[in-house]
PDB file of C-alpha atoms in Angstrom:
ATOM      1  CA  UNK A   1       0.000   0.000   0.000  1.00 59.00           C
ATOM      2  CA  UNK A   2       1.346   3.315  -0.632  1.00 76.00           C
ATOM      3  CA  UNK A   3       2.053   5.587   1.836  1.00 84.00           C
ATOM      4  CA  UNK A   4       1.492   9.413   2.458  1.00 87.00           C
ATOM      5  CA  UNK A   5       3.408  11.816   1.262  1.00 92.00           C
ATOM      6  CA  UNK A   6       3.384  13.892   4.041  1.00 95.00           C
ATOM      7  CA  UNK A   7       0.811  15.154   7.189  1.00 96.00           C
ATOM      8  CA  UNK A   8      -0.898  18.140   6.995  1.00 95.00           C
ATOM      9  CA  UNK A   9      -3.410  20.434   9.085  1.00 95.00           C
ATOM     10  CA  UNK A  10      -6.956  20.834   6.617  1.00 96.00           C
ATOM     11  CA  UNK A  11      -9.730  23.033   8.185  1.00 96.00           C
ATOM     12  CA  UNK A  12     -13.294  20.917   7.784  1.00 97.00           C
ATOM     13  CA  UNK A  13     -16.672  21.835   9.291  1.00 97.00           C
ATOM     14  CA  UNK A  14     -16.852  21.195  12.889  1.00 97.00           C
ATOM     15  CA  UNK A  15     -19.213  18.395  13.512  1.00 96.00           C
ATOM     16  CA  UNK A  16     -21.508  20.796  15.501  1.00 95.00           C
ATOM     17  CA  UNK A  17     -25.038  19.515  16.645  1.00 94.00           C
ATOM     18  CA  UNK A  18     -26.633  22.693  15.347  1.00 93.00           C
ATOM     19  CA  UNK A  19     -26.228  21.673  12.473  1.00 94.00           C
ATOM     20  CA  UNK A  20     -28.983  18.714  12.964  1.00 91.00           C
ATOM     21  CA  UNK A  21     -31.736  21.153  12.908  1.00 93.00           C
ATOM     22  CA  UNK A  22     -30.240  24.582  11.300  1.00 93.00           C
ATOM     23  CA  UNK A  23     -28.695  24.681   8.121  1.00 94.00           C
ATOM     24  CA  UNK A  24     -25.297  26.616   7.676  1.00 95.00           C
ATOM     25  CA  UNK A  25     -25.774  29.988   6.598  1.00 94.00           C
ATOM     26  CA  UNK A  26     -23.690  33.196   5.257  1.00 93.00           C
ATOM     27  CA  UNK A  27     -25.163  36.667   4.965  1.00 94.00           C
ATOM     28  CA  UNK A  28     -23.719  39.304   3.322  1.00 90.00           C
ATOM     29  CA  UNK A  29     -25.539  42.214   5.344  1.00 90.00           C
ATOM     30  CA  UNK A  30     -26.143  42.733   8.643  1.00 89.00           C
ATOM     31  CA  UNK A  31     -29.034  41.420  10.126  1.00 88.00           C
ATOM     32  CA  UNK A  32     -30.749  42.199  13.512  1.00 89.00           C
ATOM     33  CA  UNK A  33     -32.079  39.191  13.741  1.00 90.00           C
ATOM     34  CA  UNK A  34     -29.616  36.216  13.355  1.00 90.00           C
ATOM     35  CA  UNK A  35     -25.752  36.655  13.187  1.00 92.00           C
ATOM     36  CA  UNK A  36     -24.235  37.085  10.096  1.00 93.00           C
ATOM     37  CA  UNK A  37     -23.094  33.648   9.898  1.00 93.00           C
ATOM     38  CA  UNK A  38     -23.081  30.281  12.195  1.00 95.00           C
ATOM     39  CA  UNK A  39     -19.831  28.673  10.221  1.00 94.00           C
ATOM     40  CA  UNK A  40     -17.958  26.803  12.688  1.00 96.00           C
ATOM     41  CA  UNK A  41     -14.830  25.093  11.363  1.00 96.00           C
ATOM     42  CA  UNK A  42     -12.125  23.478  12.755  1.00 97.00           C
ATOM     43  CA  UNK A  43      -8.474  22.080  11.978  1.00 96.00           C
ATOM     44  CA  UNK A  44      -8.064  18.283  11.888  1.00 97.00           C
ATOM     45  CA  UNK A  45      -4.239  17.777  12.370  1.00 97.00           C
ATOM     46  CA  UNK A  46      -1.904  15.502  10.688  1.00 97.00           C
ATOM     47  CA  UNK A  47      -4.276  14.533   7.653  1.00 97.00           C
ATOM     48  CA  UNK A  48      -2.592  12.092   5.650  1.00 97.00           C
ATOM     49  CA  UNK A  49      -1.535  13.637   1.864  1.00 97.00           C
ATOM     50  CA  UNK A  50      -0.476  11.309  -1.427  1.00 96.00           C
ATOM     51  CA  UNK A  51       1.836  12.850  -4.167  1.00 96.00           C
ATOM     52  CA  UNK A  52      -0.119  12.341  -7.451  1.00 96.00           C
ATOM     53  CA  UNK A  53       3.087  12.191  -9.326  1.00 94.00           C
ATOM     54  CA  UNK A  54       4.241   9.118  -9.627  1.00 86.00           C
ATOM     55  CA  UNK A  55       0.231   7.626  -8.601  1.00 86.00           C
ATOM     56  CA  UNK A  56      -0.754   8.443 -12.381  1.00 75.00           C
ATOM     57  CA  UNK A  57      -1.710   4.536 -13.216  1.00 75.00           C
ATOM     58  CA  UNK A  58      -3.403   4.286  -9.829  1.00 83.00           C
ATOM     59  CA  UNK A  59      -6.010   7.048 -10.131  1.00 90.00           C
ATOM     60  CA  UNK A  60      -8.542   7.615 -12.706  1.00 95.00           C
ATOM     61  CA  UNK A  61     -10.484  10.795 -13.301  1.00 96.00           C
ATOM     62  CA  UNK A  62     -14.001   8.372 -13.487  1.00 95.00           C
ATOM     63  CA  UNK A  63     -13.470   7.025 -10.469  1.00 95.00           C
ATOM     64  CA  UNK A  64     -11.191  10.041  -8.553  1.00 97.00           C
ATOM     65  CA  UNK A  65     -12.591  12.925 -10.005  1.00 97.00           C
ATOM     66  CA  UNK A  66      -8.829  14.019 -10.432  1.00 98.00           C
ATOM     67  CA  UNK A  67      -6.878  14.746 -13.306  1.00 97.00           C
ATOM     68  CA  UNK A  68      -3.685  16.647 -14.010  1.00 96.00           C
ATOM     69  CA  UNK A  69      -3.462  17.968 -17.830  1.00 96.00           C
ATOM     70  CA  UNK A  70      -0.586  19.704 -19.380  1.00 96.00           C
ATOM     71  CA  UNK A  71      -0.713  22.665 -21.194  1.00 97.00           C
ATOM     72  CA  UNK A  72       2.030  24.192 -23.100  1.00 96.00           C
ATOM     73  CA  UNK A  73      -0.163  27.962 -22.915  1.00 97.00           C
ATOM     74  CA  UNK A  74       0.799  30.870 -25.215  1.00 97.00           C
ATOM     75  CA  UNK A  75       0.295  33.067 -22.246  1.00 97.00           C
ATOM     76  CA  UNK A  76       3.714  34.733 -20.300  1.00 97.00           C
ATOM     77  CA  UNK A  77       3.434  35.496 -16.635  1.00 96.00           C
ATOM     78  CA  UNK A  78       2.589  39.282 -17.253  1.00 97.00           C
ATOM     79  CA  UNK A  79      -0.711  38.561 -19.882  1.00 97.00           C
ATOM     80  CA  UNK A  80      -2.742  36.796 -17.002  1.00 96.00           C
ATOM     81  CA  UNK A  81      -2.873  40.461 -15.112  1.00 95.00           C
ATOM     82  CA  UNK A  82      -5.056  41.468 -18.734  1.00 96.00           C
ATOM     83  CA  UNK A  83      -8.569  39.684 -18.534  1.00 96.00           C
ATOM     84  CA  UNK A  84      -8.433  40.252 -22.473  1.00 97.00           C
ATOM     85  CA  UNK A  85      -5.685  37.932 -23.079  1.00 97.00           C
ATOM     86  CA  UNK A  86      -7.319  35.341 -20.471  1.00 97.00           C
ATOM     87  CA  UNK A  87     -10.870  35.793 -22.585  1.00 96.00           C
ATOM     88  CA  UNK A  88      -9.156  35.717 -25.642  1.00 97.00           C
ATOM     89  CA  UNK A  89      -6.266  33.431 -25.375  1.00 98.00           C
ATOM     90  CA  UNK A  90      -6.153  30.784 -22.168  1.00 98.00           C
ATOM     91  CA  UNK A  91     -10.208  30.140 -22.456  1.00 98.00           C
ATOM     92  CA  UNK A  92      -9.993  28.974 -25.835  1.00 97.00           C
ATOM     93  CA  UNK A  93      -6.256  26.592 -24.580  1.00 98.00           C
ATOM     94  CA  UNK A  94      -8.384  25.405 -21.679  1.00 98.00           C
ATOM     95  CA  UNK A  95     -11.295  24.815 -23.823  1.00 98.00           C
ATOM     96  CA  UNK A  96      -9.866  22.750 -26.621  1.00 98.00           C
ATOM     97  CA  UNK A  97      -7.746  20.937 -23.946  1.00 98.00           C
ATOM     98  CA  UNK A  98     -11.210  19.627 -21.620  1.00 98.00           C
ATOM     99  CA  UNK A  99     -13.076  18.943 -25.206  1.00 98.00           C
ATOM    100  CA  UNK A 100     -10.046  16.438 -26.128  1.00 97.00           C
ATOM    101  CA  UNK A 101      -9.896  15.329 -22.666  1.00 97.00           C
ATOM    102  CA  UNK A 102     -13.336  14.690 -21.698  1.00 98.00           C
ATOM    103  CA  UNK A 103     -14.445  14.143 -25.148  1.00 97.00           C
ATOM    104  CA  UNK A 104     -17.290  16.976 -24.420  1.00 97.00           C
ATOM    105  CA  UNK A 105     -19.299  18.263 -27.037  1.00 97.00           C
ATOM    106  CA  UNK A 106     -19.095  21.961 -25.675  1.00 97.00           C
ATOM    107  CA  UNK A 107     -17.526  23.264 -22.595  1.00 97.00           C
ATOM    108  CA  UNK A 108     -18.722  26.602 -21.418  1.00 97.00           C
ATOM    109  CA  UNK A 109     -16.012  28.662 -19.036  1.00 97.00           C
ATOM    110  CA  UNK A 110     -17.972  30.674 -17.284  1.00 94.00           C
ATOM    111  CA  UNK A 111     -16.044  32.307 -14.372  1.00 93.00           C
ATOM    112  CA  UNK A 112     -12.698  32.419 -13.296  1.00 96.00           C
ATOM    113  CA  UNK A 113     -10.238  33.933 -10.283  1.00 94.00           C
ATOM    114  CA  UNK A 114      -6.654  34.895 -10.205  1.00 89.00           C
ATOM    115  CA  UNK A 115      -5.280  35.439  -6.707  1.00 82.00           C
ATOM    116  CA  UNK A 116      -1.777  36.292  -5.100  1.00 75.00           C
ATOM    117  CA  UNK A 117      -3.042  34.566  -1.898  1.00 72.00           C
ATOM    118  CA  UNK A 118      -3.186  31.213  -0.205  1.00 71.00           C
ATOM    119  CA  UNK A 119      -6.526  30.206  -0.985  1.00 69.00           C
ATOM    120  CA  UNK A 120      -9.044  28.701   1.033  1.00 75.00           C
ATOM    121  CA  UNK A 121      -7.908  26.823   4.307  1.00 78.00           C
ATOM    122  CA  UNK A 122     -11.404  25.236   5.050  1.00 89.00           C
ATOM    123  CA  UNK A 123     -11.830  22.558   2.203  1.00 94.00           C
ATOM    124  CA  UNK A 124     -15.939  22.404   0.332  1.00 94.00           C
ATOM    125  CA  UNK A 125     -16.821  22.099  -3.210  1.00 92.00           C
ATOM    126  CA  UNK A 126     -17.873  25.310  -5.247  1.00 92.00           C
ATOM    127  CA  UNK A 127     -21.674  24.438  -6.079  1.00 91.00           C
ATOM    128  CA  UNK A 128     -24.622  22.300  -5.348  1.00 91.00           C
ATOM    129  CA  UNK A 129     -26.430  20.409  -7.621  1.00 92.00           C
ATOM    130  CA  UNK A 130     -29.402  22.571  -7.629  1.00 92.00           C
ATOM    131  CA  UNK A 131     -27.450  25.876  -7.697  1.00 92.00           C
ATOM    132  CA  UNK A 132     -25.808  24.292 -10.836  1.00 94.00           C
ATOM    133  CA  UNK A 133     -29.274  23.867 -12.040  1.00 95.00           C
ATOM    134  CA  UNK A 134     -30.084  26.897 -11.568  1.00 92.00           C
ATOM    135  CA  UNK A 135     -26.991  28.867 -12.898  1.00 93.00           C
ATOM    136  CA  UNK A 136     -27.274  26.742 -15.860  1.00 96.00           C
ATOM    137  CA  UNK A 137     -31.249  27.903 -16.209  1.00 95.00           C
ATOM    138  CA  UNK A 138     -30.299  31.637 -15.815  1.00 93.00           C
ATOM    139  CA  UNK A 139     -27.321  31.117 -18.478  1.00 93.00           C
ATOM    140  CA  UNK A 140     -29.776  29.417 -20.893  1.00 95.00           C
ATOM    141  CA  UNK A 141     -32.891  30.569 -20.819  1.00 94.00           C
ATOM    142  CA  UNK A 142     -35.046  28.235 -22.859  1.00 94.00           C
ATOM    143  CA  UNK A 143     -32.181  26.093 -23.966  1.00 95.00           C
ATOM    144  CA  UNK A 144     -31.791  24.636 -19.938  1.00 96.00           C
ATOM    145  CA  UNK A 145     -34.017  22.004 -19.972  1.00 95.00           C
ATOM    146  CA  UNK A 146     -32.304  20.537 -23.035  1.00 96.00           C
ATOM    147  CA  UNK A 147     -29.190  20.446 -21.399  1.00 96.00           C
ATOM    148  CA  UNK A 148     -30.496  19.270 -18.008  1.00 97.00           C
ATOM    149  CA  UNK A 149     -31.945  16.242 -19.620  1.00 96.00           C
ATOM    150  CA  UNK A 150     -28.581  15.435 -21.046  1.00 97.00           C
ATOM    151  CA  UNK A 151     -25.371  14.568 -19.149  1.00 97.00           C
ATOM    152  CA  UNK A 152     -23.439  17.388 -17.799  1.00 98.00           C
ATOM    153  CA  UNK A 153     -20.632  18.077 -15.596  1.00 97.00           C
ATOM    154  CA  UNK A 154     -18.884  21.006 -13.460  1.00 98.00           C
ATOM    155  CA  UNK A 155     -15.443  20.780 -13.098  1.00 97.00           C
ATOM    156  CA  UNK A 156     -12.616  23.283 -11.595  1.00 98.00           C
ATOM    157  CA  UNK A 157      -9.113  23.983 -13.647  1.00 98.00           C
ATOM    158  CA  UNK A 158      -6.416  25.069 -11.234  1.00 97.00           C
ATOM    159  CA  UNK A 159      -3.038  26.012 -11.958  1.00 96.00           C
ATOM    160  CA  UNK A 160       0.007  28.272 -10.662  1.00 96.00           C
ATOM    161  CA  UNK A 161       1.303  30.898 -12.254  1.00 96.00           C
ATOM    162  CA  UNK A 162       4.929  30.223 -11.017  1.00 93.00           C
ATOM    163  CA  UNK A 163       6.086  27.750 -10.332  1.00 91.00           C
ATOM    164  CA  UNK A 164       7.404  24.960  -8.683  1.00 93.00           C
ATOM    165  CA  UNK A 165       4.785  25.253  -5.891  1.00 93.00           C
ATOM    166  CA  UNK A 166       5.920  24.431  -2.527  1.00 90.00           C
ATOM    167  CA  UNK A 167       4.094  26.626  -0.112  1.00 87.00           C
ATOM    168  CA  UNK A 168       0.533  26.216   0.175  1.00 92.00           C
ATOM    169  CA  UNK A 169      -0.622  23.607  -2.611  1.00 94.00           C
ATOM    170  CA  UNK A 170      -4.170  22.342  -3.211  1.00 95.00           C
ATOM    171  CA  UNK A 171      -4.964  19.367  -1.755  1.00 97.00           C
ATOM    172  CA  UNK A 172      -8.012  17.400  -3.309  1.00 98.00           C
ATOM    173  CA  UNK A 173     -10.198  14.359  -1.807  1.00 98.00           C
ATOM    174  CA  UNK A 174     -10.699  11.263  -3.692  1.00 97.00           C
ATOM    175  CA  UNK A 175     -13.954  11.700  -4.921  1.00 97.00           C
ATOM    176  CA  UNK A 176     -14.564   7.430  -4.740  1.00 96.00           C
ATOM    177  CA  UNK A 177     -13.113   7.893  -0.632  1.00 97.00           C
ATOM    178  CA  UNK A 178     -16.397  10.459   0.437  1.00 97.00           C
ATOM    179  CA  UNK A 179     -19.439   9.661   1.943  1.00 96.00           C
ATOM    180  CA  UNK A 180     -21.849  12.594   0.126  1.00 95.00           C
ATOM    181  CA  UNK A 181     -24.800  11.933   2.967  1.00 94.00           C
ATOM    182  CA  UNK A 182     -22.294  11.911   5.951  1.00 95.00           C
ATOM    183  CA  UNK A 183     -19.158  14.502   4.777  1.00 97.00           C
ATOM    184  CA  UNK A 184     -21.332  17.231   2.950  1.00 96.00           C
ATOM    185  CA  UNK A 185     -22.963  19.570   3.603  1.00 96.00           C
ATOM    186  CA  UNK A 186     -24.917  22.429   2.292  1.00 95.00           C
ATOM    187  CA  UNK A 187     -23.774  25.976   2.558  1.00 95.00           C
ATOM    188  CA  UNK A 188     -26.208  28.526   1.949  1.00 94.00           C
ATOM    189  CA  UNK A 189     -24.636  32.095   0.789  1.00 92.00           C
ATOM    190  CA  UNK A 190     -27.527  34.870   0.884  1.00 91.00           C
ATOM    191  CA  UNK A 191     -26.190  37.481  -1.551  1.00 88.00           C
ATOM    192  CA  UNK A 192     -28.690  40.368  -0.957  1.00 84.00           C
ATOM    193  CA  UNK A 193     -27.316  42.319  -4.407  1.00 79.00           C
ATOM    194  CA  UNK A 194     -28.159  39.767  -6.571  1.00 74.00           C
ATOM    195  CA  UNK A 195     -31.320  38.732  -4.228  1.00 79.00           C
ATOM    196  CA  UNK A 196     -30.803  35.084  -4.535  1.00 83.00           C
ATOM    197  CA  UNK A 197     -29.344  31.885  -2.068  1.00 88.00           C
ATOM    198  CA  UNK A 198     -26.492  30.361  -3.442  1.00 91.00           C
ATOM    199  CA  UNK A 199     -25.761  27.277  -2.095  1.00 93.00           C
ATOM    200  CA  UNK A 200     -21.896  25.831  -2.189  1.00 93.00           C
ATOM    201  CA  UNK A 201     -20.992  22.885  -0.067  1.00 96.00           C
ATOM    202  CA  UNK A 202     -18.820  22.315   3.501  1.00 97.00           C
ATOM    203  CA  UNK A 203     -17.163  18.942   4.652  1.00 97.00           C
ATOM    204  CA  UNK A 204     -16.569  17.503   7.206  1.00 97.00           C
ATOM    205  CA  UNK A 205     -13.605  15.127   8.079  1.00 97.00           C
ATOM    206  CA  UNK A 206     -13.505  11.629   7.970  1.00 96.00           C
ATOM    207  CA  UNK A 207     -10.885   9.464   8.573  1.00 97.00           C
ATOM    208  CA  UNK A 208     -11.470   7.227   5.287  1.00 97.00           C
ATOM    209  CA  UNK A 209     -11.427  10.465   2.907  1.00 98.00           C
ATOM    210  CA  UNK A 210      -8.123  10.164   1.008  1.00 97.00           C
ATOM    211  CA  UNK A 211      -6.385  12.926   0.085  1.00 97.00           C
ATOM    212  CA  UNK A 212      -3.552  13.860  -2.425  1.00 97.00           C
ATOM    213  CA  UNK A 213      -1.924  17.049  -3.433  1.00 97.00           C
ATOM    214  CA  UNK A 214       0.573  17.516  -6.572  1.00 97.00           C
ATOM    215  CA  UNK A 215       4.150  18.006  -5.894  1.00 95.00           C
ATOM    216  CA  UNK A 216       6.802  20.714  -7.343  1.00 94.00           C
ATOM    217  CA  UNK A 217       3.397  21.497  -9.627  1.00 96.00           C
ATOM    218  CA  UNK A 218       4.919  24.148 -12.348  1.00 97.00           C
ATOM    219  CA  UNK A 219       2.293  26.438 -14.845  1.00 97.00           C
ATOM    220  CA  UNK A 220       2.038  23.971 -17.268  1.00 97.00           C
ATOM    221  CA  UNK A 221       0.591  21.691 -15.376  1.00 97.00           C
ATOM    222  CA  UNK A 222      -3.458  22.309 -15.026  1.00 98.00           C
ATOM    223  CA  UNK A 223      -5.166  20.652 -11.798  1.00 98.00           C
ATOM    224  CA  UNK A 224      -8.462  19.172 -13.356  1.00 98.00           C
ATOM    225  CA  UNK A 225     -11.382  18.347 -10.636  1.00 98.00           C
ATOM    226  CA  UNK A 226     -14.948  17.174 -10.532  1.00 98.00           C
ATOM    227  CA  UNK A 227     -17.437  19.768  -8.511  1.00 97.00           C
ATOM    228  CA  UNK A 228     -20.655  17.917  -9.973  1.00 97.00           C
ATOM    229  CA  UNK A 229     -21.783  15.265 -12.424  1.00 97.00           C
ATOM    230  CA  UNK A 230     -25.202  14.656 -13.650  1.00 97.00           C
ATOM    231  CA  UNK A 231     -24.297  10.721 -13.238  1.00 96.00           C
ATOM    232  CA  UNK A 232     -24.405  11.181  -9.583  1.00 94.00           C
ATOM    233  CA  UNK A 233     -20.613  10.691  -8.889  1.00 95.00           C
ATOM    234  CA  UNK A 234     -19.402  12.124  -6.009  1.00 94.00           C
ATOM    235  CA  UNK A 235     -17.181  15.306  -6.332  1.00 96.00           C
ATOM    236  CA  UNK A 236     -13.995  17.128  -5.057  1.00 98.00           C
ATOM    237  CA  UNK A 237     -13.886  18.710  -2.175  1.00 97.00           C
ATOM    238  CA  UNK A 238     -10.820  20.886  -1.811  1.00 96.00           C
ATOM    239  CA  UNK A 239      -8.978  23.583   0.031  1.00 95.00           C
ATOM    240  CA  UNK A 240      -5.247  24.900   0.066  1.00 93.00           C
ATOM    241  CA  UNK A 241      -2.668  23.565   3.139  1.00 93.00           C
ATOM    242  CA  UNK A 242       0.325  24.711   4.707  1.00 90.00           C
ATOM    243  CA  UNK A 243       3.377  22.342   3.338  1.00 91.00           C
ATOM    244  CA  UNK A 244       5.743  21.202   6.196  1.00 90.00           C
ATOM    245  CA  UNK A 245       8.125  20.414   3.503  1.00 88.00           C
ATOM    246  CA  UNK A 246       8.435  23.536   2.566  1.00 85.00           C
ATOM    247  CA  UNK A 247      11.882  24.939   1.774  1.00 80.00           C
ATOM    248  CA  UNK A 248      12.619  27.852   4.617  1.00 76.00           C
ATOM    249  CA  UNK A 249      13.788  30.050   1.062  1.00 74.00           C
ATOM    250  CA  UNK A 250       9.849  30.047   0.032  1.00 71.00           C
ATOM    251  CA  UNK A 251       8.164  30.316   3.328  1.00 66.00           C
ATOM    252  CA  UNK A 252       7.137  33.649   2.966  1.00 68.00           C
ATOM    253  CA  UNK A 253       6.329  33.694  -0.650  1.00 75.00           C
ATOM    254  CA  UNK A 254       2.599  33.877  -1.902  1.00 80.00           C
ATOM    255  CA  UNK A 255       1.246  31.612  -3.912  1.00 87.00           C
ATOM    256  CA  UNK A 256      -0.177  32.880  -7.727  1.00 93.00           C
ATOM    257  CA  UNK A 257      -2.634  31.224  -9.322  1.00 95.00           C
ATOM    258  CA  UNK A 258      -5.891  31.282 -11.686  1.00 96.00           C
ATOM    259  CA  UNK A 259      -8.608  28.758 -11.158  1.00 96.00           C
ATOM    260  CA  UNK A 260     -10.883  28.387 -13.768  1.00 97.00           C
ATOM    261  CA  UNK A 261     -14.954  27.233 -13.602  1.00 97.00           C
ATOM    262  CA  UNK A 262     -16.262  25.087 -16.444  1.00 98.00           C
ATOM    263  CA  UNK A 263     -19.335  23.522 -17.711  1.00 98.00           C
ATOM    264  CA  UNK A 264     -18.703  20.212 -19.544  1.00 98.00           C
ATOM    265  CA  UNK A 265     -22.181  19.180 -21.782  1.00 98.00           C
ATOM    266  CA  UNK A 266     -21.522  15.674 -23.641  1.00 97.00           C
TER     267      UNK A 266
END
């Protein structure tokens, strides 16, 4: 059996007995009525982390919802501070590279984040499947209900815009070691701007969940991850850690990146 790579502290959702009887719940306003929020997370130490490289025959994206995809992009470090050159340029790179991948018949990129940060420390997925539905209805208007019939998937593209990463990588669950009625659950975001709930979804740890992270990953290496499939398979929880193999020279270094949200339609 292989063993870990290395240990690391994830954040989770506290398994909080509230939570039996209240949903969790972000507001973006004030209100005199409830607290803003009643997130309560907590750290689980010394989480046990495989190194995809070298694990490439033992994982498969069907069954992992993991993939790592190379891209030789066109783009230098200074065109991904120029949303034109993103639009114009690493959309249409990413695009082709999912349709020969998943062997899609359109995939539709319809968001995307660049960040000199370390990301998220409490690990979720970025949607539920009815605020999927639902984004999909508002993007398509009469057209949804075709595509809701059909098969369809959500899926996250991750990469670093420097590289190799050593200080705060993304670590991703095994999509085949989660329990979705025992480790998820639904996060409801009220965004009062937009007037609408917009439900994402929280984890919490369990000790069968297996985790890996890539090592050394350089920018031509794209993270590919599953955050919903019409089929019912599970998805990818995720969320960034701090290394303990980090070299002391890139402690204090922050981590760039661009993560990507796509809709695959087959």
């Amino acid at each position: 059996m292989a063993q870990p790579s290395l240990f690391a502290d994830i954040g989770f959702l506290a398994k909080d007995p509230v939570y039996e009887t209240t949903r969790v719940y972000d507001l973006d306003y004030e209100s005199k009525q409830v607290p803003s929020n009643n997130l309560k997370t907590v750290v689980e130490p010394n989480v046990p982390v495989f190194d995809l490289r070298g694990a490439e025959n033992s994982i498969t994206f069907q069954n992992s919802g993991i993939a790592v995809l190379d891209l030789q992009t066109a783009m230098t470090y200074e065109d991904f501070a120029h949303e034109d050159r993103i639009m114009e340029c690493y959309f249409q790179e990413v695009g082709q590279a999912l349709l020969s991948y998943l062997g899609a018949a359109s995939i539709q990129i319809f968001d995307y984040s660049d960040s000199a940060s370390n990301g998220s420390t409490c690990c979720g997925k970025d949607t539920s499947s009815d605020s999927l539905a639902n984004f999909i209805k508002d993007l398509h208007g009469s057209e949804a209900d075709r595509l809701l019939q059909g098969k369809y998937m959500c899926l996250n593209v991750w990469k670093p815009l420097k590289g190799p990463v050593h200080h705060w990588p993304l670590a991703m669950c095994d999509a085949s070691s989660v329990d979705p009625e025992i480790d998820f659950v639904i996060h409801d975001n009220v965004v009062s701007q937009m007037n609408k709930l917009i439900e994402n979804v929280l984890v919490h740890y369990n000790s069968r969940q297996k985790w890996y992270f890539l090592s050394n990953q350089m920018p031509s290496e794209l993270l590919l991850f599953r955050q919903h499939d019409s089929d019912g398979k599970p998805a990818v929880s995720h969320a960034s850690f701090l290394n303990p193999t980090t070299p002391a020279s890139d402690a204090m270094l922050e981590r760039e990146s661009i993560e990507m949200r796509v809709i695959a339609y087959f």
